[in-house]
Amino acid sequence: MIPFAGNPLNRASEKRTDSSWIESKRHDPSSLVLPMWRLAPLLLEQKLTAEQPELGLLRPDIVDSLASAGAPCIFLGLDGDVAVFALDVSDRADPSKDGPLAGLGHFVEARAAAQAVSMRDAAIIAQAKAMIDWHQRHGFCPRCGAPTKLVDAGYRRLCGECKAEHFPRTDPVVIMLATDGDACLVGRGKHFPRGMFSALAGFVEPGETIEEAVRRELMEEASIKVSEVTYYATQPWPFPSSLMIGCFAKAESRDAKADDIEIAEVRWIERSVARGLINGKRMDGIMVPPPIAIAHHLIKAWALSEK
Ligand SMILES: [Zn+2]
């Protein structure tokens, strides 16, 4: 399974427009609320020493006093019969230091938190983080500039002036591994840590298919022409709101060259080298991203395939 995928919650989207149901669940003692402070989820203190910390899903009455009026509260979905919400508590100093959360846990940056918790909790973090981030950045209507307000339990914002509706966005990004026989192409982004190489990636542009984006990005970043493009898997990537679309692409030659704009260096690596890299080894002075990134899984799937 790829991290951030596999969200265990039933999104129960039909309930979002039922404001009396949402309001009653929001204060129901059996419901759970994940406080998010400046996009960092709460992880529980007593679990921090355990092998795998747990998400700070708390009873509504514990977190209610932390949010200012109008702070985004998102209905994430149902876990069985239990309604689960995410609440933005960013408007004050770190709420884990005192008040009702004191001693319960810590707010941990979303990427680090996701690598510490279970896959199930990581997927909930992806949803909560992407949603709250979107609300924080869409307080004003892009059409007329007037304030917008949260409706439908967080899945829509409505402009009070021109009545335009705004929906949470997900930006598609292609991430692809060009291959030629027993070698695959990896690149080092200009801002990557020393020795880090990954699959090449880029945003899908308006009016473009996934396959076209894969071909264009490989040509732009590595001067590589590819023939067949095949889909591998997708990954929600809440930094801030991408959907990573993993693909393989058959290269027509190994004549690759980094663009020196986004990519500093490209390299073909042999399958035997790739097998070592995905086990966390540094080989030939290079390493690849850890399992939180879909790039890791693309390289792994190819490295472990027969041909
Ligand atoms: Zn407007």
Coordinates of C-alpha atoms and ligand atoms in Angstrom, one line a residue:
M1 CA 0.0 0.0 0.0
I2 CA 1.2 3.5 -0.8
P3 CA 1.2 6.0 2.1
F4 CA -1.7 8.5 2.2
A5 CA -3.9 6.0 0.2
G6 CA -6.4 3.6 1.8
N7 CA -8.5 6.1 3.9
P8 CA -10.6 3.9 6.2
L9 CA -13.4 6.5 6.7
N10 CA -16.7 6.3 4.9
R11 CA -16.9 9.8 3.5
A12 CA -20.7 9.7 3.7
S13 CA -20.9 12.6 1.3
E14 CA -24.7 12.5 1.4
K15 CA -24.6 13.8 5.0
R16 CA -22.7 16.9 4.2
T17 CA -25.7 19.0 3.2
D18 CA -27.7 17.9 6.2
S19 CA -26.6 20.7 8.5
S20 CA -28.7 19.6 11.5
W21 CA -27.2 16.1 11.3
I22 CA -23.7 17.6 11.0
E23 CA -24.3 20.0 13.9
S24 CA -25.6 17.2 16.2
K25 CA -22.7 14.9 15.3
R26 CA -20.3 17.8 15.9
H27 CA -21.3 17.9 19.5
D28 CA -22.2 14.2 20.0
P29 CA -20.0 12.8 22.8
S30 CA -19.3 9.7 20.7
S31 CA -17.9 11.7 17.8
L32 CA -14.1 12.2 17.4
V33 CA -12.3 15.4 16.4
L34 CA -8.7 15.7 15.2
P35 CA -7.3 19.1 16.2
M36 CA -4.9 20.5 13.5
W37 CA -2.6 23.4 14.5
R38 CA -1.0 25.3 11.6
L39 CA -1.6 22.1 9.5
A40 CA 0.1 19.8 12.0
P41 CA -2.1 17.0 13.4
L42 CA -2.1 16.1 17.1
L43 CA -0.3 12.9 18.0
L44 CA -1.1 11.4 21.4
E45 CA 1.6 11.8 24.1
Q46 CA 1.1 8.5 25.9
K47 CA 1.7 6.7 22.6
L48 CA 4.8 8.6 21.6
T49 CA 7.1 6.1 23.2
A50 CA 5.2 3.2 21.7
E51 CA 6.4 1.8 18.4
Q52 CA 3.6 3.6 16.5
P53 CA 2.0 6.8 17.8
E54 CA -1.7 7.3 17.3
L55 CA -3.6 10.3 15.9
G56 CA -5.1 12.6 18.5
L57 CA -8.8 11.9 17.8
L58 CA -10.5 13.4 20.8
R59 CA -14.0 13.9 22.1
P60 CA -15.7 17.1 20.9
D61 CA -15.9 18.7 24.4
I62 CA -12.1 18.5 24.8
V63 CA -11.4 20.5 21.7
D64 CA -14.4 22.9 21.4
S65 CA -12.9 25.7 23.5
L66 CA -9.7 25.7 21.3
A67 CA -11.3 26.9 18.0
S68 CA -12.2 30.5 17.4
A69 CA -15.6 31.3 15.9
G70 CA -15.8 30.3 12.3
A71 CA -12.7 28.2 12.4
P72 CA -12.9 25.5 9.7
C73 CA -14.4 22.2 11.0
I74 CA -14.5 19.5 8.4
F75 CA -16.6 16.3 8.5
L76 CA -14.0 13.7 7.4
G77 CA -16.4 10.8 7.5
L78 CA -17.8 7.9 9.5
D79 CA -15.7 5.2 11.2
G80 CA -18.4 2.7 11.7
D81 CA -21.1 4.8 13.3
V82 CA -18.7 7.3 14.8
A83 CA -18.5 10.7 13.0
V84 CA -14.9 12.0 12.6
F85 CA -14.1 15.7 12.2
A86 CA -10.9 17.8 11.7
L87 CA -10.9 21.2 13.5
D88 CA -8.5 24.1 12.7
V89 CA -7.1 25.4 16.0
S90 CA -4.4 27.6 14.4
D91 CA -5.6 30.9 15.7
R92 CA -3.7 30.7 19.0
A93 CA -0.3 29.7 20.4
D94 CA 0.5 26.0 20.5
P95 CA -2.6 24.6 22.2
S96 CA -0.8 21.5 23.3
K97 CA 1.2 23.5 25.9
D98 CA -1.7 24.4 28.2
G99 CA -5.5 24.2 28.5
P100 CA -7.4 21.0 27.8
L101 CA -4.7 19.4 25.6
A102 CA -1.9 19.9 28.1
G103 CA -0.2 16.5 28.6
L104 CA -2.2 14.8 25.9
G105 CA 0.2 15.1 23.0
H106 CA 2.0 17.2 20.5
F107 CA 1.3 18.7 17.1
V108 CA 3.7 17.1 14.6
E109 CA 4.3 18.5 11.1
A110 CA 2.1 16.5 8.7
R111 CA 4.9 14.7 6.7
A112 CA 6.7 13.6 9.8
A113 CA 3.5 12.6 11.5
A114 CA 2.4 10.5 8.5
Q115 CA 5.7 8.6 8.6
A116 CA 5.2 7.8 12.3
V117 CA 1.6 6.6 12.4
S118 CA -0.2 3.7 10.8
M119 CA -1.2 3.7 7.1
R120 CA -4.8 4.2 8.2
D121 CA -4.0 7.3 10.3
A122 CA -1.7 8.7 7.6
A123 CA -4.6 8.6 5.1
I124 CA -6.8 10.5 7.6
I125 CA -4.0 13.1 7.9
A126 CA -3.9 13.5 4.1
Q127 CA -7.6 14.3 4.0
A128 CA -7.6 16.6 7.0
K129 CA -4.4 18.5 6.0
A130 CA -5.4 19.0 2.4
M131 CA -8.9 20.2 3.4
I132 CA -7.9 22.6 6.1
D133 CA -5.1 24.0 4.0
W134 CA -7.6 24.7 1.2
H135 CA -9.9 26.6 3.6
Q136 CA -7.0 28.7 5.0
R137 CA -6.1 29.8 1.4
H138 CA -9.6 30.4 0.1
G139 CA -11.2 32.9 2.5
F140 CA -11.9 35.3 -0.4
C141 CA -13.7 34.8 -3.7
P142 CA -11.3 34.5 -6.7
R143 CA -14.0 36.0 -8.9
C144 CA -15.0 39.1 -7.0
G145 CA -12.7 39.3 -3.9
A146 CA -15.5 39.2 -1.3
P147 CA -15.3 36.9 1.8
T148 CA -16.4 33.3 1.3
K149 CA -17.9 31.1 3.9
L150 CA -17.7 27.4 4.6
V151 CA -20.7 25.2 3.7
D152 CA -21.5 21.5 3.3
A153 CA -19.4 20.5 6.3
G154 CA -16.3 21.9 4.6
Y155 CA -16.7 20.6 1.1
R156 CA -17.7 23.9 -0.5
R157 CA -17.2 27.6 0.0
L158 CA -19.8 30.1 -1.0
C159 CA -19.2 33.8 -1.9
G160 CA -21.5 36.0 0.1
E161 CA -21.4 38.6 -2.7
C162 CA -21.5 37.1 -6.2
K163 CA -22.7 33.6 -4.9
A164 CA -19.9 31.8 -6.7
E165 CA -19.3 28.3 -5.4
H166 CA -15.8 27.1 -4.7
F167 CA -14.8 23.4 -4.3
P168 CA -11.7 21.9 -2.7
R169 CA -9.1 21.4 -5.3
T170 CA -6.8 18.5 -6.1
D171 CA -4.0 19.2 -8.6
P172 CA -2.9 16.3 -10.8
V173 CA 0.9 15.7 -11.0
V174 CA 2.4 13.0 -13.2
I175 CA 5.4 11.2 -11.8
M176 CA 7.1 8.8 -14.1
L177 CA 9.9 6.3 -14.5
A178 CA 11.3 6.2 -18.0
T179 CA 12.8 2.7 -18.6
D180 CA 14.9 1.1 -21.3
G181 CA 15.5 -2.6 -21.0
D182 CA 17.3 -3.2 -17.7
A183 CA 17.8 0.5 -16.8
C184 CA 15.5 3.3 -15.5
L185 CA 16.0 7.0 -15.5
V186 CA 16.2 9.0 -12.3
G187 CA 16.9 12.7 -11.8
R188 CA 18.3 15.0 -9.1
G189 CA 16.1 18.1 -8.6
K190 CA 18.1 21.3 -8.0
H191 CA 16.9 21.5 -4.4
F192 CA 17.2 17.8 -3.5
P193 CA 19.5 16.8 -0.7
R194 CA 23.0 15.7 -1.9
G195 CA 22.9 12.3 -3.7
M196 CA 19.1 12.1 -3.8
F197 CA 17.6 11.0 -7.1
S198 CA 14.0 10.3 -7.9
A199 CA 11.5 9.7 -10.7
L200 CA 10.8 12.9 -12.7
A201 CA 7.5 14.7 -12.1
G202 CA 5.5 17.7 -13.1
F203 CA 2.0 19.2 -13.0
V204 CA -0.6 18.1 -15.6
E205 CA -1.5 21.3 -17.5
P206 CA -5.0 22.4 -18.6
G207 CA -6.1 20.7 -21.8
E208 CA -3.6 17.8 -21.4
T209 CA -3.9 14.1 -20.9
I210 CA -1.9 12.1 -18.4
E211 CA 0.1 10.5 -21.2
E212 CA 0.8 13.8 -22.9
A213 CA 2.0 15.3 -19.6
V214 CA 4.3 12.4 -19.1
R215 CA 5.8 12.8 -22.6
R216 CA 6.1 16.6 -22.3
E217 CA 7.8 16.5 -18.8
L218 CA 10.3 13.8 -19.8
M219 CA 11.2 15.8 -22.9
E220 CA 11.4 19.1 -21.0
E221 CA 13.4 17.9 -18.0
A222 CA 15.5 15.1 -19.6
S223 CA 15.3 15.5 -23.4
I224 CA 13.9 12.0 -23.5
K225 CA 11.4 10.8 -26.1
V226 CA 9.2 8.0 -24.9
S227 CA 6.7 5.6 -26.7
E228 CA 4.3 3.6 -24.5
V229 CA 3.1 5.2 -21.3
T230 CA 1.5 2.9 -18.7
Y231 CA -0.3 3.8 -15.5
Y232 CA 0.9 2.3 -12.2
A233 CA -1.0 3.9 -9.2
T234 CA -2.0 7.2 -7.7
Q235 CA -1.2 8.8 -4.3
P236 CA -2.9 11.6 -2.5
W237 CA -0.1 14.1 -1.6
P238 CA -1.3 16.8 0.7
F239 CA 1.6 19.3 0.2
P240 CA -0.6 21.2 -0.4
S241 CA -3.2 19.4 -2.6
S242 CA -1.7 17.1 -5.3
L243 CA -2.7 13.8 -6.7
M244 CA 0.5 12.0 -7.8
I245 CA -0.2 9.9 -10.8
G246 CA 2.5 7.2 -11.1
C247 CA 3.4 6.0 -14.6
F248 CA 6.0 4.0 -16.5
A249 CA 7.3 5.2 -19.9
K250 CA 9.3 3.3 -22.5
A251 CA 12.2 5.4 -23.6
E252 CA 13.2 5.4 -27.2
S253 CA 16.9 5.9 -26.4
R254 CA 19.2 6.5 -23.4
D255 CA 20.3 9.8 -24.7
A256 CA 19.1 11.9 -21.7
K257 CA 20.2 15.3 -20.7
A258 CA 19.1 17.3 -17.6
D259 CA 17.4 20.7 -18.4
D260 CA 19.5 22.4 -15.7
I261 CA 16.4 24.4 -14.7
E262 CA 14.5 22.0 -12.5
I263 CA 16.8 19.0 -12.8
A264 CA 20.5 19.3 -12.1
E265 CA 21.5 15.7 -13.2
V266 CA 19.9 12.6 -14.7
R267 CA 21.2 9.1 -14.5
W268 CA 20.3 5.7 -15.9
I269 CA 20.5 3.1 -13.2
E270 CA 20.6 -0.7 -13.6
R271 CA 17.9 -2.9 -12.1
S272 CA 20.4 -4.5 -9.7
V273 CA 21.4 -1.0 -8.4
A274 CA 17.7 -0.1 -8.1
R275 CA 17.1 -3.2 -6.0
G276 CA 19.7 -2.0 -3.5
L277 CA 18.5 1.5 -3.5
I278 CA 14.9 0.6 -2.5
N279 CA 16.3 -1.3 0.5
G280 CA 17.6 2.0 1.7
K281 CA 21.2 1.5 0.6
R282 CA 23.3 4.2 -0.9
M283 CA 24.8 2.8 -4.1
D284 CA 27.2 4.5 -6.6
G285 CA 26.8 7.6 -4.4
I286 CA 23.1 7.9 -4.9
M287 CA 19.9 7.2 -2.9
V288 CA 16.2 7.3 -3.7
P289 CA 13.2 8.7 -1.7
P290 CA 11.8 6.8 1.3
P291 CA 8.6 4.7 1.2
I292 CA 6.3 7.8 2.0
A293 CA 6.9 8.9 -1.7
I294 CA 5.2 7.2 -4.6
A295 CA 8.6 7.5 -6.4
H296 CA 9.9 4.8 -4.1
H297 CA 7.1 2.5 -5.0
L298 CA 7.5 3.1 -8.8
I299 CA 11.2 2.3 -8.6
K300 CA 10.5 -0.7 -6.4
A301 CA 7.8 -2.1 -8.7
W302 CA 10.1 -1.8 -11.7
A303 CA 13.2 -3.1 -9.8
L304 CA 11.4 -6.2 -8.6
S305 CA 9.6 -7.0 -11.9
E306 CA 11.1 -9.7 -14.1
K307 CA 11.7 -7.5 -17.1
Ligands
ZN1 ZN -17.6 36.4 -5.3

